[in-house]
Short mmCIF file of N, CA, C and O in Angstrom, two decimals:
data_model
loop_
_atom_site.label_atom_id
_atom_site.label_comp_id
_atom_site.label_asym_id
_atom_site.label_seq_id
_atom_site.Cartn_x
_atom_site.Cartn_y
_atom_site.Cartn_z
N GLN E 1 -104.59 15.47 -42.73
CA GLN E 1 -104.89 16.78 -42.60
C GLN E 1 -105.81 17.28 -41.31
O GLN E 1 -106.88 17.25 -41.59
N PRO E 2 -105.48 17.96 -40.57
CA PRO E 2 -106.27 18.52 -39.53
C PRO E 2 -107.40 19.37 -40.21
O PRO E 2 -107.21 20.01 -41.22
N MET E 3 -108.46 19.19 -39.71
CA MET E 3 -109.88 19.70 -39.92
C MET E 3 -109.66 21.53 -40.44
O MET E 3 -110.15 22.09 -41.50
N ALA E 4 -109.04 21.94 -39.38
CA ALA E 4 -108.85 23.75 -39.33
C ALA E 4 -108.12 24.07 -40.88
O ALA E 4 -108.18 24.98 -41.44
N ILE E 5 -106.72 23.54 -41.01
CA ILE E 5 -106.43 23.49 -42.35
C ILE E 5 -106.82 23.22 -43.32
O ILE E 5 -107.00 23.78 -44.38
N ALA E 6 -107.31 22.26 -43.57
CA ALA E 6 -108.77 21.34 -44.62
C ALA E 6 -109.41 22.37 -45.17
O ALA E 6 -109.99 22.66 -46.35
N ASN E 7 -110.34 23.26 -44.03
CA ASN E 7 -111.31 24.22 -44.37
C ASN E 7 -110.78 25.46 -44.15
O ASN E 7 -111.47 26.63 -44.11
N GLY E 8 -109.58 25.57 -43.79
CA GLY E 8 -109.15 27.39 -43.39
C GLY E 8 -109.49 28.37 -44.28
O GLY E 8 -109.87 29.41 -43.76
N HIS E 9 -109.50 27.86 -45.66
CA HIS E 9 -109.54 28.92 -46.66
C HIS E 9 -111.30 29.38 -46.63
O HIS E 9 -111.41 30.31 -47.34
N LEU E 10 -111.88 28.82 -45.76
CA LEU E 10 -113.50 29.04 -45.97
C LEU E 10 -113.91 29.31 -44.20
O LEU E 10 -114.85 29.86 -44.20
N ARG E 11 -112.86 29.83 -43.65
CA ARG E 11 -113.20 30.55 -42.25
C ARG E 11 -114.10 31.54 -42.16
O ARG E 11 -115.22 31.94 -41.81
N SER E 12 -113.35 32.63 -43.51
CA SER E 12 -114.25 33.92 -43.14
C SER E 12 -115.98 33.68 -43.64
O SER E 12 -116.75 34.19 -42.96
N LYS E 13 -115.55 32.93 -44.58
CA LYS E 13 -117.28 32.74 -44.98
C LYS E 13 -118.02 32.06 -44.21
O LYS E 13 -119.40 32.36 -43.92
N MET E 14 -117.56 30.87 -43.60
CA MET E 14 -118.29 30.34 -42.54
C MET E 14 -118.54 31.20 -41.24
O MET E 14 -119.65 31.00 -40.57
N VAL E 15 -117.87 32.25 -41.09
CA VAL E 15 -118.17 33.13 -39.51
C VAL E 15 -119.43 33.67 -40.35
O VAL E 15 -120.51 33.83 -39.58
N GLN E 16 -119.60 34.25 -41.49
CA GLN E 16 -120.87 34.94 -41.84
C GLN E 16 -121.75 34.25 -42.05
O GLN E 16 -123.10 34.80 -41.72
N VAL E 17 -121.69 33.15 -42.62
CA VAL E 17 -122.58 31.71 -42.72
C VAL E 17 -123.60 31.53 -41.38
O VAL E 17 -124.65 31.94 -41.09
N VAL E 18 -122.76 31.25 -40.33
CA VAL E 18 -123.11 31.10 -38.87
C VAL E 18 -123.77 32.26 -38.46
O VAL E 18 -125.09 32.19 -37.90
N GLU E 19 -123.06 33.77 -38.49
CA GLU E 19 -123.70 34.56 -37.89
C GLU E 19 -124.98 34.97 -38.33
O GLU E 19 -125.85 36.17 -37.73
N SER E 20 -124.81 35.03 -39.79
CA SER E 20 -126.33 35.68 -40.56
C SER E 20 -127.43 34.48 -40.40
O SER E 20 -128.67 34.88 -40.44
N GLY E 21 -127.18 33.44 -39.69
CA GLY E 21 -128.34 32.24 -39.67
C GLY E 21 -128.46 31.42 -40.81
O GLY E 21 -129.59 30.96 -41.17
N SER E 22 -127.87 31.60 -41.90
CA SER E 22 -128.15 30.97 -42.96
C SER E 22 -127.66 29.61 -42.83
O SER E 22 -128.17 28.58 -43.54
N LEU E 23 -126.48 29.44 -41.97
CA LEU E 23 -126.03 27.75 -41.67
C LEU E 23 -127.78 27.02 -40.96
O LEU E 23 -127.79 26.21 -41.50
N MET E 24 -128.18 27.56 -40.03
CA MET E 24 -129.39 27.31 -39.51
C MET E 24 -130.56 27.09 -40.49
O MET E 24 -131.25 26.18 -40.12
N GLN E 25 -130.78 28.03 -41.31
CA GLN E 25 -131.57 28.00 -42.57
C GLN E 25 -131.38 26.79 -43.51
O GLN E 25 -132.38 25.87 -43.82
N SER E 26 -130.26 26.79 -43.74
CA SER E 26 -129.62 25.25 -44.78
C SER E 26 -129.79 23.87 -43.81
O SER E 26 -130.60 23.19 -44.47
N ALA E 27 -129.56 23.93 -42.64
CA ALA E 27 -129.78 22.75 -42.12
C ALA E 27 -131.15 22.40 -41.52
O ALA E 27 -131.50 21.17 -41.71
N LEU E 28 -132.14 23.82 -41.39
CA LEU E 28 -133.55 23.25 -41.07
C LEU E 28 -133.92 22.82 -42.56
O LEU E 28 -134.70 21.66 -42.18
N GLN E 29 -133.78 23.01 -43.67
CA GLN E 29 -134.07 22.76 -44.90
C GLN E 29 -133.60 21.10 -45.13
O GLN E 29 -134.61 20.21 -45.60
N GLN E 30 -132.38 21.16 -44.61
CA GLN E 30 -132.19 19.68 -44.88
C GLN E 30 -132.55 18.84 -44.20
O GLN E 30 -132.92 17.79 -44.28
N PHE E 31 -132.68 19.00 -42.89
CA PHE E 31 -133.53 18.33 -41.62
C PHE E 31 -134.87 17.77 -42.37
O PHE E 31 -135.15 16.98 -42.13
N ARG E 32 -135.31 18.80 -42.82
CA ARG E 32 -137.26 18.57 -43.37
C ARG E 32 -136.68 17.35 -44.80
O ARG E 32 -137.63 16.22 -44.55
N LEU E 33 -136.01 17.61 -45.41
CA LEU E 33 -135.45 16.65 -46.70
C LEU E 33 -135.01 15.42 -46.03
O LEU E 33 -135.54 14.31 -46.64
N SER E 34 -134.24 15.24 -44.87
CA SER E 34 -133.45 13.94 -44.27
C SER E 34 -134.89 13.36 -43.57
O SER E 34 -134.70 11.81 -43.57
N ASP E 35 -135.72 14.10 -43.17
CA ASP E 35 -136.69 13.23 -42.09
C ASP E 35 -137.73 12.74 -43.35
O ASP E 35 -139.15 12.95 -43.09
N LYS E 36 -137.77 11.68 -44.10
CA LYS E 36 -138.47 11.06 -45.07
C LYS E 36 -139.70 10.60 -44.44
O LYS E 36 -140.57 10.41 -44.91
N ASP E 37 -139.54 9.78 -43.27
CA ASP E 37 -140.93 9.47 -42.71
C ASP E 37 -141.60 10.24 -41.85
O ASP E 37 -142.51 10.19 -41.30
N GLU E 38 -141.20 11.55 -41.57
CA GLU E 38 -141.67 12.70 -41.22
C GLU E 38 -141.91 12.51 -39.46
O GLU E 38 -142.91 12.79 -39.43
N THR E 39 -141.12 11.69 -39.11
CA THR E 39 -141.26 11.79 -37.40
C THR E 39 -140.96 12.72 -36.59
O THR E 39 -141.18 12.81 -35.42
N GLY E 40 -140.57 13.61 -37.29
CA GLY E 40 -139.61 14.59 -36.58
C GLY E 40 -138.31 14.42 -35.97
O GLY E 40 -137.96 15.40 -35.28
N THR E 41 -137.65 13.28 -36.54
CA THR E 41 -136.34 13.10 -35.66
C THR E 41 -135.45 12.44 -37.06
O THR E 41 -136.49 11.92 -37.71
N LEU E 42 -134.19 12.45 -36.67
CA LEU E 42 -133.61 11.44 -37.43
C LEU E 42 -133.11 10.44 -36.32
O LEU E 42 -132.60 11.05 -35.31
N THR E 43 -132.39 9.35 -36.93
CA THR E 43 -131.75 8.45 -36.13
C THR E 43 -130.42 7.99 -36.90
O THR E 43 -130.05 8.00 -37.87
N TRP E 44 -129.44 7.76 -35.69
CA TRP E 44 -128.41 7.36 -36.29
C TRP E 44 -128.00 6.55 -36.81
O TRP E 44 -127.20 6.08 -37.77
N ASN E 45 -128.76 5.17 -36.37
CA ASN E 45 -128.21 3.86 -36.66
C ASN E 45 -128.79 3.60 -38.33
O ASN E 45 -128.15 2.73 -38.76
N ASN E 46 -129.50 4.28 -38.56
CA ASN E 46 -129.79 3.93 -40.38
C ASN E 46 -129.29 5.02 -40.99
O ASN E 46 -129.36 5.02 -41.82
N GLY E 47 -128.08 5.92 -40.48
CA GLY E 47 -127.50 6.83 -41.35
C GLY E 47 -127.81 8.26 -41.40
O GLY E 47 -127.13 9.07 -42.15
N GLU E 48 -129.35 8.64 -41.08
CA GLU E 48 -129.59 9.57 -41.27
C GLU E 48 -129.13 10.85 -40.73
O GLU E 48 -129.10 11.69 -41.30
N ILE E 49 -128.46 10.61 -39.29
CA ILE E 49 -128.09 11.84 -38.93
C ILE E 49 -126.61 12.15 -39.27
O ILE E 49 -125.94 13.29 -39.57
N ARG E 50 -125.70 10.98 -39.85
CA ARG E 50 -124.76 11.53 -40.31
C ARG E 50 -124.50 12.07 -41.82
O ARG E 50 -123.89 12.90 -42.06
N ASP E 51 -125.74 11.25 -42.69
CA ASP E 51 -125.47 11.80 -43.89
C ASP E 51 -126.30 13.46 -43.86
O ASP E 51 -126.21 14.20 -44.66
N PHE E 52 -126.94 13.64 -42.68
CA PHE E 52 -127.57 14.72 -42.78
C PHE E 52 -126.37 15.78 -42.40
O PHE E 52 -126.48 16.95 -43.27
N VAL E 53 -125.52 15.92 -41.54
CA VAL E 53 -124.54 16.54 -41.03
C VAL E 53 -123.66 16.92 -42.53
O VAL E 53 -123.00 17.87 -42.75
N THR E 54 -123.42 15.69 -43.14
CA THR E 54 -122.32 15.47 -44.27
C THR E 54 -122.65 16.13 -45.20
O THR E 54 -122.51 16.89 -45.51
N THR E 55 -124.49 16.25 -45.64
CA THR E 55 -124.83 16.79 -46.83
C THR E 55 -124.85 18.38 -46.23
O THR E 55 -124.41 19.38 -46.93
N VAL E 56 -124.87 18.94 -44.93
CA VAL E 56 -124.90 20.31 -44.53
C VAL E 56 -123.42 20.93 -44.70
O VAL E 56 -123.36 21.89 -45.65
N LEU E 57 -122.58 20.09 -44.30
CA LEU E 57 -121.12 20.42 -44.59
C LEU E 57 -120.50 20.67 -46.13
O LEU E 57 -120.21 21.71 -46.29
N MET E 58 -121.22 19.66 -46.82
CA MET E 58 -120.44 19.62 -48.14
C MET E 58 -121.21 20.72 -48.97
O MET E 58 -120.70 21.40 -49.85
N GLU E 59 -122.71 21.21 -48.68
CA GLU E 59 -123.18 22.37 -49.61
C GLU E 59 -122.48 23.64 -49.07
O GLU E 59 -122.57 24.19 -50.10
N TYR E 60 -121.17 23.85 -48.15
CA TYR E 60 -120.66 24.88 -48.09
C TYR E 60 -119.36 24.52 -48.51
O TYR E 60 -118.37 25.59 -48.22
N GLY E 61 -118.89 23.24 -48.84
CA GLY E 61 -117.69 23.06 -49.52
C GLY E 61 -116.73 22.73 -48.36
O GLY E 61 -115.36 22.83 -48.36
N LEU E 62 -117.09 22.19 -47.21
CA LEU E 62 -116.09 22.28 -46.05
C LEU E 62 -115.67 20.14 -46.05
O LEU E 62 -116.34 19.59 -46.83
N THR E 63 -114.66 20.24 -45.65
CA THR E 63 -114.58 18.90 -45.82
C THR E 63 -114.71 18.04 -44.51
O THR E 63 -115.13 19.00 -43.02
N VAL E 64 -115.19 17.05 -44.89
CA VAL E 64 -116.20 16.52 -43.58
C VAL E 64 -115.23 15.85 -42.49
O VAL E 64 -114.84 15.00 -42.94
N PRO E 65 -115.62 15.84 -40.99
CA PRO E 65 -115.17 15.03 -40.33
C PRO E 65 -115.24 13.85 -40.62
O PRO E 65 -116.40 13.33 -41.12
N SER E 66 -114.51 12.75 -39.81
CA SER E 66 -114.95 11.15 -39.88
C SER E 66 -115.78 10.96 -39.12
O SER E 66 -116.55 11.86 -38.55
N GLU E 67 -116.57 9.67 -39.53
CA GLU E 67 -117.76 9.12 -38.65
C GLU E 67 -117.83 9.31 -37.32
O GLU E 67 -118.65 9.63 -36.59
N ARG E 68 -116.37 9.29 -36.87
CA ARG E 68 -116.21 8.64 -35.47
C ARG E 68 -116.06 10.09 -34.85
O ARG E 68 -116.72 10.59 -33.86
N GLN E 69 -115.75 11.09 -35.58
CA GLN E 69 -115.78 12.82 -35.30
C GLN E 69 -117.12 13.16 -34.99
O GLN E 69 -117.71 13.61 -33.96
N ILE E 70 -118.11 12.57 -35.96
CA ILE E 70 -119.30 13.27 -35.92
C ILE E 70 -120.02 12.64 -34.80
O ILE E 70 -120.85 12.97 -34.45
N TYR E 71 -119.67 10.92 -34.82
CA TYR E 71 -120.69 10.41 -33.60
C TYR E 71 -120.08 11.14 -32.47
O TYR E 71 -121.16 10.99 -31.26
N SER E 72 -118.75 11.16 -32.02
CA SER E 72 -118.47 11.94 -30.83
C SER E 72 -119.18 12.87 -30.30
O SER E 72 -119.70 13.35 -28.97
N LEU E 73 -119.47 14.08 -31.52
CA LEU E 73 -120.29 15.21 -30.91
C LEU E 73 -121.92 14.77 -30.99
O LEU E 73 -122.21 15.20 -29.88
N TYR E 74 -121.98 14.09 -31.92
CA TYR E 74 -123.58 13.66 -31.92
C TYR E 74 -124.06 12.88 -30.36
O TYR E 74 -125.13 13.43 -29.62
N SER E 75 -123.00 12.38 -29.75
CA SER E 75 -123.48 11.41 -28.60
C SER E 75 -123.67 12.38 -27.82
O SER E 75 -124.68 12.32 -26.44
N LEU E 76 -123.09 13.59 -27.52
CA LEU E 76 -123.71 14.79 -26.88
C LEU E 76 -124.73 15.24 -26.65
O LEU E 76 -125.50 15.90 -25.63
N PHE E 77 -125.08 15.35 -27.73
CA PHE E 77 -126.97 15.98 -27.70
C PHE E 77 -127.78 15.14 -27.94
O PHE E 77 -129.10 15.29 -27.57
N ASP E 78 -127.65 13.35 -27.96
CA ASP E 78 -128.51 12.41 -27.93
C ASP E 78 -128.77 12.16 -26.41
O ASP E 78 -128.16 11.23 -25.88
N VAL E 79 -128.93 13.16 -25.50
CA VAL E 79 -129.11 13.02 -23.84
C VAL E 79 -130.19 11.77 -23.26
O VAL E 79 -129.60 11.34 -22.13
N ASP E 80 -131.01 11.60 -24.38
CA ASP E 80 -131.82 10.41 -23.71
C ASP E 80 -131.30 9.06 -24.35
O ASP E 80 -132.41 8.10 -24.16
N ASN E 81 -130.32 9.00 -24.87
CA ASN E 81 -129.93 7.79 -25.25
C ASN E 81 -131.03 7.22 -26.40
O ASN E 81 -130.55 5.89 -26.28
N ASN E 82 -131.24 7.60 -27.08
CA ASN E 82 -132.48 6.90 -27.88
C ASN E 82 -132.22 6.67 -29.28
O ASN E 82 -132.60 6.27 -30.42
N ALA E 83 -130.86 6.96 -29.99
CA ALA E 83 -130.09 7.09 -31.30
C ALA E 83 -131.16 8.22 -32.20
O ALA E 83 -131.01 7.59 -33.19
N GLN E 84 -131.99 8.87 -31.46
CA GLN E 84 -132.65 9.73 -32.51
C GLN E 84 -132.38 10.96 -31.94
O GLN E 84 -132.06 11.75 -31.08
N LEU E 85 -132.41 12.37 -32.97
CA LEU E 85 -132.28 13.40 -32.38
C LEU E 85 -133.51 14.47 -33.31
O LEU E 85 -133.82 14.00 -34.29
N ASP E 86 -134.07 15.40 -32.83
CA ASP E 86 -135.32 16.09 -33.28
C ASP E 86 -134.46 17.11 -33.92
O ASP E 86 -133.30 17.26 -33.88
N ALA E 87 -135.54 18.05 -34.72
CA ALA E 87 -134.97 19.01 -35.26
C ALA E 87 -134.04 20.00 -34.46
O ALA E 87 -132.92 20.28 -34.80
N ARG E 88 -134.25 20.39 -33.43
CA ARG E 88 -133.59 21.41 -32.78
C ARG E 88 -132.11 20.79 -32.24
O ARG E 88 -131.03 21.13 -32.37
N GLU E 89 -132.21 19.78 -31.80
CA GLU E 89 -131.05 18.96 -31.61
C GLU E 89 -130.35 18.89 -33.23
O GLU E 89 -128.75 18.90 -32.75
N CYS E 90 -130.64 18.45 -34.08
CA CYS E 90 -130.05 18.54 -35.03
C CYS E 90 -129.08 19.60 -35.70
O CYS E 90 -128.03 19.73 -36.15
N LEU E 91 -130.14 20.65 -35.63
CA LEU E 91 -129.17 21.99 -35.62
C LEU E 91 -128.33 22.39 -34.85
O LEU E 91 -127.31 22.87 -35.28
N CYS E 92 -128.55 22.02 -33.55
CA CYS E 92 -127.37 22.23 -32.55
C CYS E 92 -126.06 21.30 -32.88
O CYS E 92 -124.66 22.01 -32.97
N LEU E 93 -126.34 20.30 -33.64
CA LEU E 93 -125.31 19.49 -33.88
C LEU E 93 -124.46 19.86 -34.99
O LEU E 93 -123.23 20.07 -34.90
N VAL E 94 -125.27 20.19 -35.88
CA VAL E 94 -124.70 21.12 -37.18
C VAL E 94 -123.64 22.19 -36.74
O VAL E 94 -122.45 22.12 -37.42
N ASP E 95 -124.61 23.14 -35.92
CA ASP E 95 -123.61 24.15 -35.57
C ASP E 95 -122.20 23.90 -35.18
O ASP E 95 -121.12 24.57 -34.91
N ALA E 96 -122.42 22.56 -33.64
CA ALA E 96 -121.28 22.23 -33.13
C ALA E 96 -120.28 21.62 -33.98
O ALA E 96 -119.11 22.23 -34.19
N VAL E 97 -120.69 21.23 -35.10
CA VAL E 97 -119.85 20.23 -36.14
C VAL E 97 -118.90 21.30 -36.69
O VAL E 97 -118.04 21.58 -37.13
N VAL E 98 -119.66 22.45 -37.32
CA VAL E 98 -119.05 23.65 -38.09
C VAL E 98 -118.02 24.51 -36.98
O VAL E 98 -116.68 24.54 -37.58
N ARG E 99 -118.39 24.63 -35.96
CA ARG E 99 -117.56 25.36 -35.02
C ARG E 99 -116.47 24.49 -34.79
O ARG E 99 -115.48 24.63 -34.43
N ALA E 100 -116.56 22.96 -34.77
CA ALA E 100 -115.38 21.92 -34.19
C ALA E 100 -114.39 22.03 -35.38
O ALA E 100 -113.25 21.84 -35.09
N VAL E 101 -114.72 22.01 -36.65
CA VAL E 101 -113.91 22.18 -37.55
C VAL E 101 -112.75 22.91 -37.52
O VAL E 101 -111.72 22.98 -38.59
N PHE E 102 -113.20 24.24 -37.36
CA PHE E 102 -112.43 25.17 -37.31
C PHE E 102 -111.78 25.78 -35.70
O PHE E 102 -110.51 26.52 -35.50
N HIS E 103 -112.05 24.77 -34.51
CA HIS E 103 -111.29 24.64 -33.44
C HIS E 103 -109.85 24.04 -33.38
O HIS E 103 -109.60 23.24 -33.67
N THR E 104 -109.07 25.29 -33.16
CA THR E 104 -107.77 25.38 -33.42
C THR E 104 -107.25 23.95 -32.20
O THR E 104 -106.28 23.66 -32.63
N ASP E 105 -107.66 24.09 -31.11
CA ASP E 105 -107.08 22.78 -30.00
C ASP E 105 -107.19 21.25 -30.72
O ASP E 105 -106.54 20.78 -30.63
N PHE E 106 -108.66 20.96 -30.81
CA PHE E 106 -108.62 20.00 -31.93
C PHE E 106 -107.81 20.00 -33.23
O PHE E 106 -107.22 18.93 -33.19
N ASN E 107 -107.85 20.65 -33.88
CA ASN E 107 -107.50 20.51 -35.14
C ASN E 107 -105.73 20.47 -34.78
O ASN E 107 -105.05 20.32 -35.78
N GLN E 108 -105.23 21.25 -34.07
CA GLN E 108 -103.64 20.88 -33.78
C GLN E 108 -103.01 19.78 -33.46
O GLN E 108 -102.25 19.33 -34.09
N ARG E 109 -103.92 19.41 -32.95
CA ARG E 109 -103.83 17.74 -32.05
C ARG E 109 -104.08 16.98 -33.14
O ARG E 109 -103.86 15.46 -32.83
N GLY E 110 -104.84 16.97 -34.03
CA GLY E 110 -106.06 15.95 -34.80
C GLY E 110 -106.79 14.97 -34.00
O GLY E 110 -106.60 13.80 -34.42
N ASP E 111 -106.93 15.30 -32.99
CA ASP E 111 -107.41 14.39 -31.94
C ASP E 111 -109.11 14.65 -31.34
O ASP E 111 -109.47 15.69 -31.08
N ALA E 112 -109.68 13.67 -31.95
CA ALA E 112 -111.25 13.51 -31.67
C ALA E 112 -111.14 13.74 -29.89
O ALA E 112 -112.17 14.50 -29.76
N ALA E 113 -110.56 13.19 -29.32
CA ALA E 113 -110.89 13.49 -27.89
C ALA E 113 -110.70 14.76 -27.16
O ALA E 113 -111.46 14.94 -26.48
N ALA E 114 -109.85 15.44 -28.03
CA ALA E 114 -109.54 16.50 -27.68
C ALA E 114 -110.69 17.48 -27.93
O ALA E 114 -111.05 18.73 -27.09
N GLU E 115 -111.19 17.35 -29.13
CA GLU E 115 -112.42 17.92 -29.65
C GLU E 115 -113.51 17.80 -28.78
O GLU E 115 -114.50 18.59 -28.29
N LEU E 116 -113.95 17.00 -28.33
CA LEU E 116 -114.83 16.23 -27.25
C LEU E 116 -114.81 17.00 -26.17
O LEU E 116 -115.40 17.14 -25.50
N LYS E 117 -113.24 16.64 -25.44
CA LYS E 117 -113.45 17.63 -24.28
C LYS E 117 -113.88 19.19 -24.30
O LYS E 117 -114.41 19.67 -23.44
N TRP E 118 -113.30 19.59 -25.27
CA TRP E 118 -113.62 21.31 -25.37
C TRP E 118 -115.15 21.56 -25.65
O TRP E 118 -115.86 21.93 -24.90
N LEU E 119 -115.80 20.58 -26.36
CA LEU E 119 -117.24 20.74 -26.22
C LEU E 119 -117.86 20.48 -25.09
O LEU E 119 -118.80 20.79 -24.91
N GLN E 120 -117.19 19.38 -24.79
CA GLN E 120 -118.21 19.08 -23.19
C GLN E 120 -118.00 19.88 -22.03
O GLN E 120 -118.93 20.67 -21.80
N LYS E 121 -116.81 20.74 -22.04
CA LYS E 121 -116.59 22.14 -21.63
C LYS E 121 -117.71 22.98 -22.04
O LYS E 121 -118.10 23.96 -20.70
N TYR E 122 -117.98 23.14 -22.98
CA TYR E 122 -118.39 24.23 -23.22
C TYR E 122 -120.23 24.06 -22.98
O TYR E 122 -120.61 24.87 -22.57
N LEU E 123 -120.29 22.64 -23.56
CA LEU E 123 -121.85 22.43 -23.21
C LEU E 123 -122.08 22.62 -21.47
O LEU E 123 -123.01 23.17 -21.25
N HIS E 124 -121.14 22.31 -20.91
CA HIS E 124 -121.26 22.39 -19.15
C HIS E 124 -121.37 23.80 -19.18
O HIS E 124 -122.32 24.20 -18.53
N ALA E 125 -120.60 24.88 -19.65
CA ALA E 125 -120.69 26.25 -19.21
C ALA E 125 -122.15 26.86 -19.78
O ALA E 125 -122.69 27.25 -19.06
N SER E 126 -122.43 26.33 -20.80
CA SER E 126 -124.01 26.58 -21.81
C SER E 126 -125.24 25.97 -20.22
O SER E 126 -125.99 27.14 -20.33
N LYS E 127 -124.85 24.84 -19.79
CA LYS E 127 -125.87 24.26 -19.05
C LYS E 127 -126.24 25.19 -17.62
O LYS E 127 -126.92 25.59 -17.38
N VAL E 128 -124.72 25.69 -17.14
CA VAL E 128 -124.64 26.50 -16.19
C VAL E 128 -125.04 27.80 -16.38
O VAL E 128 -126.01 28.24 -15.41
N GLU E 129 -125.23 28.25 -17.77
CA GLU E 129 -125.94 29.67 -17.87
C GLU E 129 -127.13 29.50 -17.96
O GLU E 129 -127.81 30.58 -18.48
N GLY E 130 -127.70 27.94 -18.11
CA GLY E 130 -129.35 27.83 -18.64
C GLY E 130 -129.30 27.95 -19.89
O GLY E 130 -130.51 27.94 -20.28
N ARG E 131 -128.71 27.95 -20.70
CA ARG E 131 -128.59 27.83 -22.16
C ARG E 131 -128.18 26.31 -22.69
O ARG E 131 -127.14 25.86 -22.12
N ARG E 132 -128.49 25.95 -23.71
CA ARG E 132 -127.95 24.66 -24.11
C ARG E 132 -127.87 24.84 -26.08
O ARG E 132 -127.11 24.36 -26.46
N GLN E 133 -127.53 26.36 -26.00
CA GLN E 133 -127.54 26.87 -27.85
C GLN E 133 -125.75 27.16 -27.36
O GLN E 133 -125.26 27.59 -26.50
N LEU E 134 -125.44 26.63 -28.64
CA LEU E 134 -123.87 26.90 -29.09
C LEU E 134 -123.73 28.14 -29.67
O LEU E 134 -124.41 28.71 -30.24
N HIS E 135 -122.91 29.02 -28.53
CA HIS E 135 -122.87 30.48 -29.41
C HIS E 135 -121.09 30.84 -28.96
O HIS E 135 -120.49 31.97 -28.79
N VAL E 136 -120.29 29.60 -29.44
CA VAL E 136 -118.79 30.32 -29.37
C VAL E 136 -118.45 31.01 -30.33
O VAL E 136 -118.84 30.68 -31.49
N VAL E 137 -117.49 31.94 -30.12
CA VAL E 137 -116.72 32.81 -31.18
C VAL E 137 -116.03 32.04 -31.77
O VAL E 137 -115.20 31.27 -31.17
N PHE E 138 -115.60 31.75 -33.27
CA PHE E 138 -114.72 31.27 -34.02
C PHE E 138 -113.29 31.53 -33.25
O PHE E 138 -112.78 32.40 -33.33
#
């Protein structure tokens, strides 16, 4: 089942959660709990990043994307290819994943490649504007 349909009943709630900053507050709290070794980073290879994203989404009752879909988005944020993300990168990743589960181009096709293309286009536009922060309207 496409992610937008599976999570559709939560869309208006999640718009409020994102716009109010609650998502970022919850994600930061979860980042701190997930960073058990207190290095200030989470690692993909040991499952910390996947578990972090999954836990944040489940907190809001969202259906979690597949590991492949999460990895596709994660790889866009690991710009130095060290398999680690710091707190800021993790928060941006969660924001991107939450927005992605409601993005209709991705969900109508059920295609991770389409979602990746959409997010790459958005991130490129953000870089051009001098921002790395995601601010797409649902």
